[in-house]
Coordinates of C-alpha atoms and ligand atoms in Angstrom, one line a residue:
X1 CA 0.0 0.0 0.0
X2 CA 1.2 3.5 -0.8
X3 CA 0.4 5.7 2.2
X4 CA 2.0 8.8 0.5
X5 CA 0.0 12.0 0.4
X6 CA -3.4 10.5 1.0
X7 CA -4.1 13.5 3.3
X8 CA -3.9 15.9 0.3
X9 CA -7.3 14.9 -1.0
X10 CA -9.4 17.9 -0.1
X11 CA -12.5 16.6 -2.0
X12 CA -12.7 13.7 0.5
X13 CA -11.6 15.9 3.4
X14 CA -14.4 18.4 3.0
X15 CA -17.0 16.2 1.4
X16 CA -19.5 17.1 4.3
X17 CA -19.0 20.8 4.0
X18 CA -21.3 23.0 1.9
X19 CA -19.7 25.9 0.1
X20 CA -21.0 28.3 2.8
X21 CA -19.6 26.2 5.6
X22 CA -16.3 26.1 3.8
X23 CA -16.3 29.9 3.6
X24 CA -17.2 30.1 7.3
X25 CA -14.3 27.8 8.2
X26 CA -11.9 29.9 6.1
X27 CA -13.0 33.1 7.8
X28 CA -12.7 31.5 11.2
X29 CA -9.2 30.1 10.7
X30 CA -8.2 33.4 9.2
X31 CA -9.4 35.2 12.3
X32 CA -7.8 32.9 14.8
X33 CA -4.5 32.9 12.9
X34 CA -4.0 36.5 14.1
X35 CA -2.5 36.0 17.6
X36 CA -3.3 39.5 19.1
X37 CA -6.9 39.1 17.9
X38 CA -7.2 35.8 19.8
X39 CA -5.7 37.4 22.9
X40 CA -8.0 40.4 22.8
X41 CA -11.0 38.2 21.7
X42 CA -10.4 35.8 24.6
X43 CA -10.2 38.6 27.2
X44 CA -13.3 40.4 25.7
X45 CA -15.3 37.2 25.6
X46 CA -14.4 36.3 29.2
X47 CA -15.4 39.7 30.3
X48 CA -18.7 39.7 28.2
X49 CA -19.7 36.4 29.7
X50 CA -19.0 37.5 33.3
X51 CA -20.9 40.7 32.6
X52 CA -23.8 38.7 31.1
X53 CA -23.6 40.6 27.8
X54 CA -25.6 38.9 25.1
X55 CA -22.8 37.4 23.0
X56 CA -23.8 33.8 23.1
X57 CA -25.4 34.1 19.6
X58 CA -22.2 35.4 18.1
X59 CA -20.0 32.7 19.8
X60 CA -22.5 30.1 18.7
X61 CA -22.5 31.0 15.0
X62 CA -18.7 31.3 14.8
X63 CA -16.3 29.2 17.0
X64 CA -18.9 27.2 18.8
X65 CA -20.6 25.7 15.7
X66 CA -17.2 25.0 14.1
X67 CA -15.7 23.2 17.1
X68 CA -18.7 21.8 18.9
X69 CA -21.6 19.4 18.0
X70 CA -24.2 21.3 20.0
X71 CA -25.3 22.2 23.5
X72 CA -26.6 18.8 24.4
X73 CA -26.0 15.2 23.2
X74 CA -29.2 15.1 21.0
X75 CA -28.1 18.2 19.1
X76 CA -25.0 16.3 18.0
X77 CA -26.8 13.4 16.4
X78 CA -27.0 15.0 12.9
X79 CA -23.3 15.8 12.9
X80 CA -22.6 12.3 14.2
X81 CA -24.7 10.6 11.5
X82 CA -23.2 12.7 8.7
X83 CA -19.7 11.9 9.7
X84 CA -20.5 8.2 10.1
X85 CA -21.9 8.2 6.5
X86 CA -18.2 8.8 5.5
X87 CA -16.9 6.2 8.0
X88 CA -15.8 8.6 10.7
X89 CA -17.1 7.6 14.2
X90 CA -17.7 10.0 17.1
X91 CA -16.6 10.3 20.7
X92 CA -19.2 12.5 22.4
X93 CA -17.3 14.8 24.8
X94 CA -19.1 16.7 27.5
X95 CA -16.8 19.6 27.5
X96 CA -18.0 21.6 30.4
X97 CA -14.9 22.6 32.5
X98 CA -14.1 24.4 35.7
X99 CA -17.1 23.2 37.7
X100 CA -16.2 22.4 41.3
X101 CA -19.2 21.0 43.2
X102 CA -20.7 17.6 43.8
X103 CA -23.8 18.3 41.9
X104 CA -21.9 19.1 38.8
X105 CA -19.6 16.1 39.2
X106 CA -22.7 13.8 39.5
X107 CA -24.2 15.5 36.4
X108 CA -21.0 14.9 34.4
X109 CA -21.0 11.3 35.5
X110 CA -24.7 10.9 34.4
X111 CA -23.9 12.5 31.0
X112 CA -21.1 9.9 30.5
X113 CA -23.4 7.0 31.6
X114 CA -26.0 8.3 29.1
X115 CA -23.4 8.3 26.3
X116 CA -22.4 4.8 27.2
X117 CA -26.0 3.8 26.7
X118 CA -26.0 5.6 23.4
X119 CA -22.9 3.8 22.4
X120 CA -24.5 0.4 23.0
X121 CA -27.1 1.0 20.3
X122 CA -25.5 3.6 18.0
X123 CA -22.7 2.2 15.9
X124 CA -21.4 5.7 15.1
X125 CA -20.5 6.2 18.8
X126 CA -18.2 3.3 19.7
X127 CA -16.2 5.0 22.5
X128 CA -17.0 7.3 25.5
X129 CA -14.7 9.8 27.2
X130 CA -14.4 11.9 30.4
X131 CA -12.0 14.2 32.2
X132 CA -10.9 13.4 35.7
X133 CA -11.5 17.0 36.8
X134 CA -15.1 16.7 35.7
X135 CA -15.6 14.0 38.4
X136 CA -13.9 15.6 41.3
X137 CA -12.1 18.7 42.6
X138 CA -8.8 19.4 41.1
X139 CA -7.4 20.2 44.5
X140 CA -8.0 16.6 45.7
X141 CA -6.1 15.1 42.8
X142 CA -3.3 17.6 43.4
X143 CA -3.1 16.9 47.1
X144 CA -2.9 13.2 46.6
X145 CA -0.4 13.6 43.8
X146 CA 1.8 15.6 46.1
X147 CA 1.8 12.8 48.7
X148 CA 0.0 14.8 51.4
X149 CA -2.6 13.0 53.5
X150 CA -6.3 13.9 53.1
X151 CA -8.4 15.1 55.9
X152 CA -11.3 12.9 57.0
X153 CA -13.8 15.0 55.0
X154 CA -11.5 14.9 52.0
X155 CA -11.2 11.2 52.2
X156 CA -15.0 10.9 52.0
X157 CA -15.0 13.2 49.1
X158 CA -12.3 11.2 47.3
X159 CA -14.3 8.0 47.9
X160 CA -17.2 9.7 46.0
X161 CA -14.7 10.5 43.1
X162 CA -13.6 6.8 43.0
X163 CA -17.2 5.8 43.0
X164 CA -18.0 8.0 39.9
X165 CA -15.0 6.5 38.0
X166 CA -16.0 3.0 39.0
X167 CA -19.7 3.3 38.1
X168 CA -18.7 4.6 34.6
X169 CA -16.1 1.9 34.0
X170 CA -18.4 -0.8 35.2
X171 CA -21.2 0.3 32.8
X172 CA -18.7 0.6 30.0
X173 CA -17.6 -3.0 30.6
X174 CA -21.3 -4.2 30.8
X175 CA -22.0 -2.4 27.5
X176 CA -18.7 -3.4 25.9
X177 CA -17.8 0.2 25.2
X178 CA -14.3 1.6 25.5
X179 CA -13.9 4.6 27.8
X180 CA -11.1 7.1 27.3
X181 CA -10.0 9.1 30.3
X182 CA -8.3 12.4 29.4
X183 CA -5.0 13.6 30.9
X184 CA -4.7 17.1 32.4
X185 CA -2.0 19.0 34.3
X186 CA 1.0 16.9 35.4
X187 CA 0.6 18.0 39.1
X188 CA -2.7 16.1 39.4
X189 CA -1.8 13.2 37.1
X190 CA -0.2 10.8 39.6
X191 CA -3.5 10.4 41.5
X192 CA -5.4 9.9 38.3
X193 CA -2.8 7.4 37.0
X194 CA -3.0 5.3 40.1
X195 CA -6.7 5.2 40.0
X196 CA -6.9 4.3 36.3
X197 CA -4.3 1.5 36.7
X198 CA -6.5 0.0 39.4
X199 CA -9.5 0.3 37.1
X200 CA -7.7 -1.4 34.2
X201 CA -6.7 -4.2 36.5
X202 CA -10.4 -4.6 37.4
X203 CA -12.1 -4.1 34.1
X204 CA -9.5 -4.9 31.3
X205 CA -9.5 -8.6 32.0
X206 CA -10.7 -9.7 28.6
X207 CA -9.8 -6.7 26.5
X208 CA -9.1 -3.0 27.1
X209 CA -12.2 -1.2 28.2
X210 CA -10.6 1.5 30.3
X211 CA -8.0 3.7 28.5
X212 CA -5.6 6.1 30.2
X213 CA -4.0 9.0 28.3
X214 CA -0.2 9.5 27.8
X215 CA 0.9 13.0 27.1
X216 CA 4.1 12.4 25.2
X217 CA 5.3 16.0 25.7
X218 CA 6.2 14.7 29.1
X219 CA 9.7 13.2 29.0
X220 CA 8.9 10.6 31.6
X221 CA 5.9 9.0 29.8
X222 CA 7.8 6.3 27.8
X223 CA 9.3 5.0 31.0
X224 CA 5.8 5.1 32.6
X225 CA 4.4 3.1 29.7
X226 CA 7.1 0.5 30.1
X227 CA 6.4 0.2 33.8
X228 CA 2.6 -0.1 33.2
X229 CA 3.3 -2.8 30.7
X230 CA 5.3 -4.8 33.2
X231 CA 2.5 -4.4 35.8
X232 CA -0.1 -5.5 33.3
X233 CA 1.8 -8.6 32.3
X234 CA 2.3 -9.6 35.9
X235 CA -1.3 -8.9 36.7
X236 CA -2.6 -10.5 33.5
X237 CA -4.8 -7.6 32.3
X238 CA -4.9 -5.5 29.1
X239 CA -3.7 -1.9 28.8
X240 CA -5.6 0.8 26.8
X241 CA -3.8 4.1 26.1
X242 CA -4.7 7.2 24.2
X243 CA -1.5 8.7 23.0
X244 CA -1.4 12.5 22.6
X245 CA 1.3 15.1 22.6
X246 CA -0.3 17.2 25.4
X247 CA -2.3 20.4 25.6
X248 CA -1.0 22.3 28.6
X249 CA 2.5 23.1 27.5
X250 CA 2.7 26.8 28.5
X251 CA 1.0 26.2 31.8
X252 CA 3.4 23.3 32.6
X253 CA 6.5 25.3 31.8
X254 CA 5.4 28.4 33.6
X255 CA 4.5 26.6 36.8
X256 CA 7.8 24.7 36.7
X257 CA 9.7 27.9 36.4
X258 CA 7.7 29.7 39.0
X259 CA 8.1 26.9 41.6
X260 CA 11.7 26.2 40.6
X261 CA 11.5 22.5 39.6
X262 CA 12.6 20.8 36.4
X263 CA 9.9 21.1 33.7
X264 CA 8.2 17.7 32.9
X265 CA 8.0 18.8 29.3
X266 CA 10.4 17.7 26.6
X267 CA 13.1 20.2 25.7
X268 CA 11.8 20.9 22.2
X269 CA 9.0 20.2 19.7
X270 CA 11.4 17.8 18.0
X271 CA 11.9 15.9 21.2
X272 CA 8.2 15.7 21.8
X273 CA 7.7 14.4 18.3
X274 CA 10.3 11.7 18.8
X275 CA 8.8 10.7 22.1
X276 CA 5.3 10.5 20.6
X277 CA 6.6 8.4 17.7
X278 CA 8.5 6.1 20.1
X279 CA 5.4 5.6 22.1
X280 CA 3.6 4.6 18.9
X281 CA 6.3 2.1 18.1
X282 CA 6.4 0.7 21.6
X283 CA 2.7 0.1 21.6
X284 CA 2.6 -1.3 18.1
X285 CA 5.4 -3.8 19.1
X286 CA 3.3 -4.9 22.0
X287 CA -0.2 -4.9 20.5
X288 CA -1.1 -8.2 22.0
X289 CA -1.3 -6.6 25.4
X290 CA -2.2 -3.0 24.7
X291 CA -4.6 -1.2 22.4
X292 CA -4.0 2.2 21.0
X293 CA -6.0 5.3 20.4
X294 CA -3.7 7.8 18.6
X295 CA -5.1 11.3 19.3
X296 CA -3.2 13.5 16.9
X297 CA -3.4 16.1 14.1
X298 CA 0.2 15.5 13.1
X299 CA 0.5 14.2 9.6
X300 CA 3.9 12.6 10.1
X301 CA 2.8 10.6 13.1
X302 CA -0.4 9.5 11.4
X303 CA 1.6 8.3 8.3
X304 CA 4.1 6.6 10.7
X305 CA 1.2 4.7 12.4
X306 CA -0.2 3.6 9.0
X307 CA 3.3 2.4 8.0
X308 CA 3.8 0.5 11.3
X309 CA 0.4 -1.2 10.8
X310 CA 1.3 -2.1 7.3
X311 CA 4.7 -3.5 8.4
X312 CA 3.0 -5.7 10.9
X313 CA 0.6 -6.9 8.3
X314 CA -2.4 -5.6 10.1
X315 CA -5.7 -4.8 8.4
X316 CA -6.5 -1.1 8.2
X317 CA -9.5 -1.7 10.5
X318 CA -7.7 -3.8 13.1
X319 CA -9.8 -3.2 16.2
X320 CA -6.7 -2.6 18.4
X321 CA -5.8 0.6 16.6
X322 CA -7.8 3.9 16.4
X323 CA -6.9 7.3 15.0
X324 CA -8.6 10.3 16.6
X325 CA -8.9 14.0 15.8
X326 CA -11.0 16.8 17.3
X327 CA -14.2 18.0 15.6
X328 CA -13.5 21.1 13.5
X329 CA -9.8 20.3 13.0
X330 CA -7.8 18.2 10.5
X331 CA -10.7 16.8 8.5
X332 CA -8.1 16.0 5.8
X333 CA -6.6 13.4 8.2
X334 CA -9.9 12.0 9.5
X335 CA -11.9 11.6 6.3
X336 CA -9.0 10.4 4.2
X337 CA -8.1 7.8 6.8
X338 CA -11.7 6.7 7.0
X339 CA -11.9 6.5 3.2
X340 CA -9.0 4.0 3.4
X341 CA -10.9 1.9 5.9
X342 CA -9.0 2.9 9.1
X343 CA -10.8 3.2 12.4
X344 CA -11.2 6.9 13.0
X345 CA -13.1 8.8 15.6
X346 CA -13.5 12.5 16.2
X347 CA -14.1 14.0 19.6
X348 CA -17.4 15.9 19.3
X349 CA -17.5 18.4 22.2
X350 CA -20.9 19.6 23.5
X351 CA -22.3 21.6 26.4
X352 CA -23.8 25.1 27.1
X353 CA -21.9 27.8 25.2
X354 CA -20.5 29.6 28.2
X355 CA -19.4 26.4 29.9
X356 CA -17.4 25.1 26.9
X357 CA -15.5 28.4 26.6
X358 CA -12.3 27.1 28.3
X359 CA -12.3 24.3 25.6
X360 CA -12.9 26.8 22.8
X361 CA -10.2 29.1 24.0
X362 CA -7.7 26.2 24.1
X363 CA -8.7 25.5 20.5
X364 CA -8.3 29.1 19.4
X365 CA -4.9 29.4 21.1
X366 CA -3.7 26.2 19.6
X367 CA -4.6 27.5 16.2
X368 CA -2.9 30.9 16.3
X369 CA -0.1 31.6 13.9
X370 CA 2.4 31.2 16.8
X371 CA 1.4 27.8 18.1
X372 CA -0.2 26.2 15.3
X373 CA -1.7 24.5 12.5
X374 CA -3.9 27.3 11.0
X375 CA -1.6 27.7 8.0
X376 CA -2.3 24.1 7.0
X377 CA -6.0 24.3 7.6
X378 CA -6.2 27.5 5.6
X379 CA -4.1 26.1 2.7
X380 CA -6.4 23.1 2.5
X381 CA -9.6 25.1 2.6
X382 CA -8.1 27.4 -0.1
X383 CA -7.2 24.4 -2.3
X384 CA -10.8 23.0 -1.9
X385 CA -12.4 26.4 -2.7
X386 CA -10.3 26.5 -5.8
X387 CA -11.3 23.0 -6.8
X388 CA -14.9 23.9 -6.3
X389 CA -14.4 27.2 -8.2
X390 CA -15.8 29.3 -5.3
Ligands
FAD401 C1 -8.6 12.9 19.9 C2 -7.7 13.8 20.8 C3 -7.7 13.7 22.2 C4 -6.9 14.5 23.0 N1 -6.9 14.3 24.3 C5 -6.1 15.0 25.1 C6 -5.9 14.8 26.5 O1 -6.6 13.9 27.1 N2 -5.0 15.5 27.2 C7 -4.2 16.5 26.6 O2 -3.4 17.1 27.2 N3 -4.3 16.8 25.3 C8 -5.2 16.1 24.5 N4 -5.3 16.3 23.2 C9 -4.6 17.5 22.6 C10 -3.2 17.1 22.2 O3 -2.5 16.8 23.4 C11 -2.4 18.2 21.4 O4 -2.5 19.4 22.1 C12 -2.9 18.4 20.0 O5 -3.5 17.3 19.4 C13 -1.8 18.9 19.1 O6 -0.8 17.9 19.0 P1 -0.6 17.0 17.7 O7 -0.2 15.6 18.0 O8 -1.9 17.1 16.9 O9 0.6 17.6 16.8 P2 1.3 18.9 16.5 O10 0.4 20.0 16.2 O11 2.4 18.5 15.6 O12 2.0 19.2 17.9 C14 1.7 20.2 18.8 C15 2.1 19.8 20.2 O13 3.5 19.6 20.3 C16 3.9 19.9 21.6 N5 4.9 21.0 21.5 C17 4.8 22.1 20.8 N6 5.8 22.9 21.0 C18 6.7 22.3 21.8 C19 7.9 22.6 22.4 N7 8.5 23.8 22.1 N8 8.5 21.7 23.2 C20 7.9 20.6 23.5 N9 6.7 20.2 23.0 C21 6.1 21.0 22.1 C22 2.7 20.3 22.3 O14 2.2 19.2 23.0 C23 1.7 20.8 21.3 O15 0.4 20.7 21.6 C24 -6.1 15.5 22.3 C25 -6.1 15.6 21.0 C26 -6.9 14.8 20.2 C27 -6.8 14.9 18.7

């Protein structure tokens, strides 16, 4: 198989986009390519939301509709069906962030349980996802990760967090649906890792149901993967890992500098790329014991994974390997991979407009001219506009 340049096919990449949607995407990426505009826009939007100014309509018709499936899960079904008609599955992602009370944590758990029910009956939704900070206070994860003892009240609170994780994973196992658990800031991750390892031991006995996330911009993650592998072999259970580069780069480096410890982040983009690709290779060499969800918009890493699959003689749709992108980004990777029969899923974020703002701001920042990929998105949209003569 020749894997060269399949991502260049913009006709396949944008087959679901009408001419006007293509124009909107072009306008949007043009806007967020201007770094000062993103900075000012972010501050103005935060202010307007706090001041209850009526800007939801504007956000909704621009960034929100491009990067999110809707305000609730039902809203997303049209997007999900459309993508599935082209072979691209969906991971419904309840993207409300920054809530810190028990009621919200229970509500987030219930959302995920509902999605796991959806997944049982809707082929287009094979996988569920949640964020640890959606199920419990960040402070608790941080305190446990730092090795400090919890107070009695905190212990009770933590028990409720464990319960939320367990109920979700138990249901995922009963419905035979994989559940991805996102990774967040490194200073809360040790607590999450320990918890997820325990859940893998409990629920990944026949195949991977519970997936942890490895942020390969962290230079310690390959060693962590190897250690987890040894544990799983000894304990006779399967590993599931979502491999990503990592989304909190600046925050991580800033905190390390401020507090005077060595940054957990690789020294350069090149080092992160190598680490990510080595993670792919390690997992592909040990696919009998670990299944992979590669969450990336990086073309080279995606081609590498295709080549590794080919070298191992795997079918494109081998159930142990998934490619993942975010809704609103890198359709040229998702739809061209699906067109070749690979397993591909896009995270489809949803939630009330003001509650998904932290997610949207991360996407805008990641797509500025400084950090990102906008140039590529714009070039692809331009190419497709030219092909369609619009
Ligand atoms: C399906 C999916 C799920 C995701 N889930 C998570 C998650 O659970 N947790 C999470 O943190 N992120 C998650 N992400 C986001 C992801 O971590 C990246 O931020 C994003 O995908 C960009 O990386 P990339 O692999 O697409 O490639 P690229 O665009 O090639 O790489 C950009 C990334 O490289 C790294 N990088 C950039 N500059 C430097 C530098 N100077 N030094 C070191 N490293 C550098 C950063 O991680 C940056 O985000 C997810 C992404 C996808 C597609």
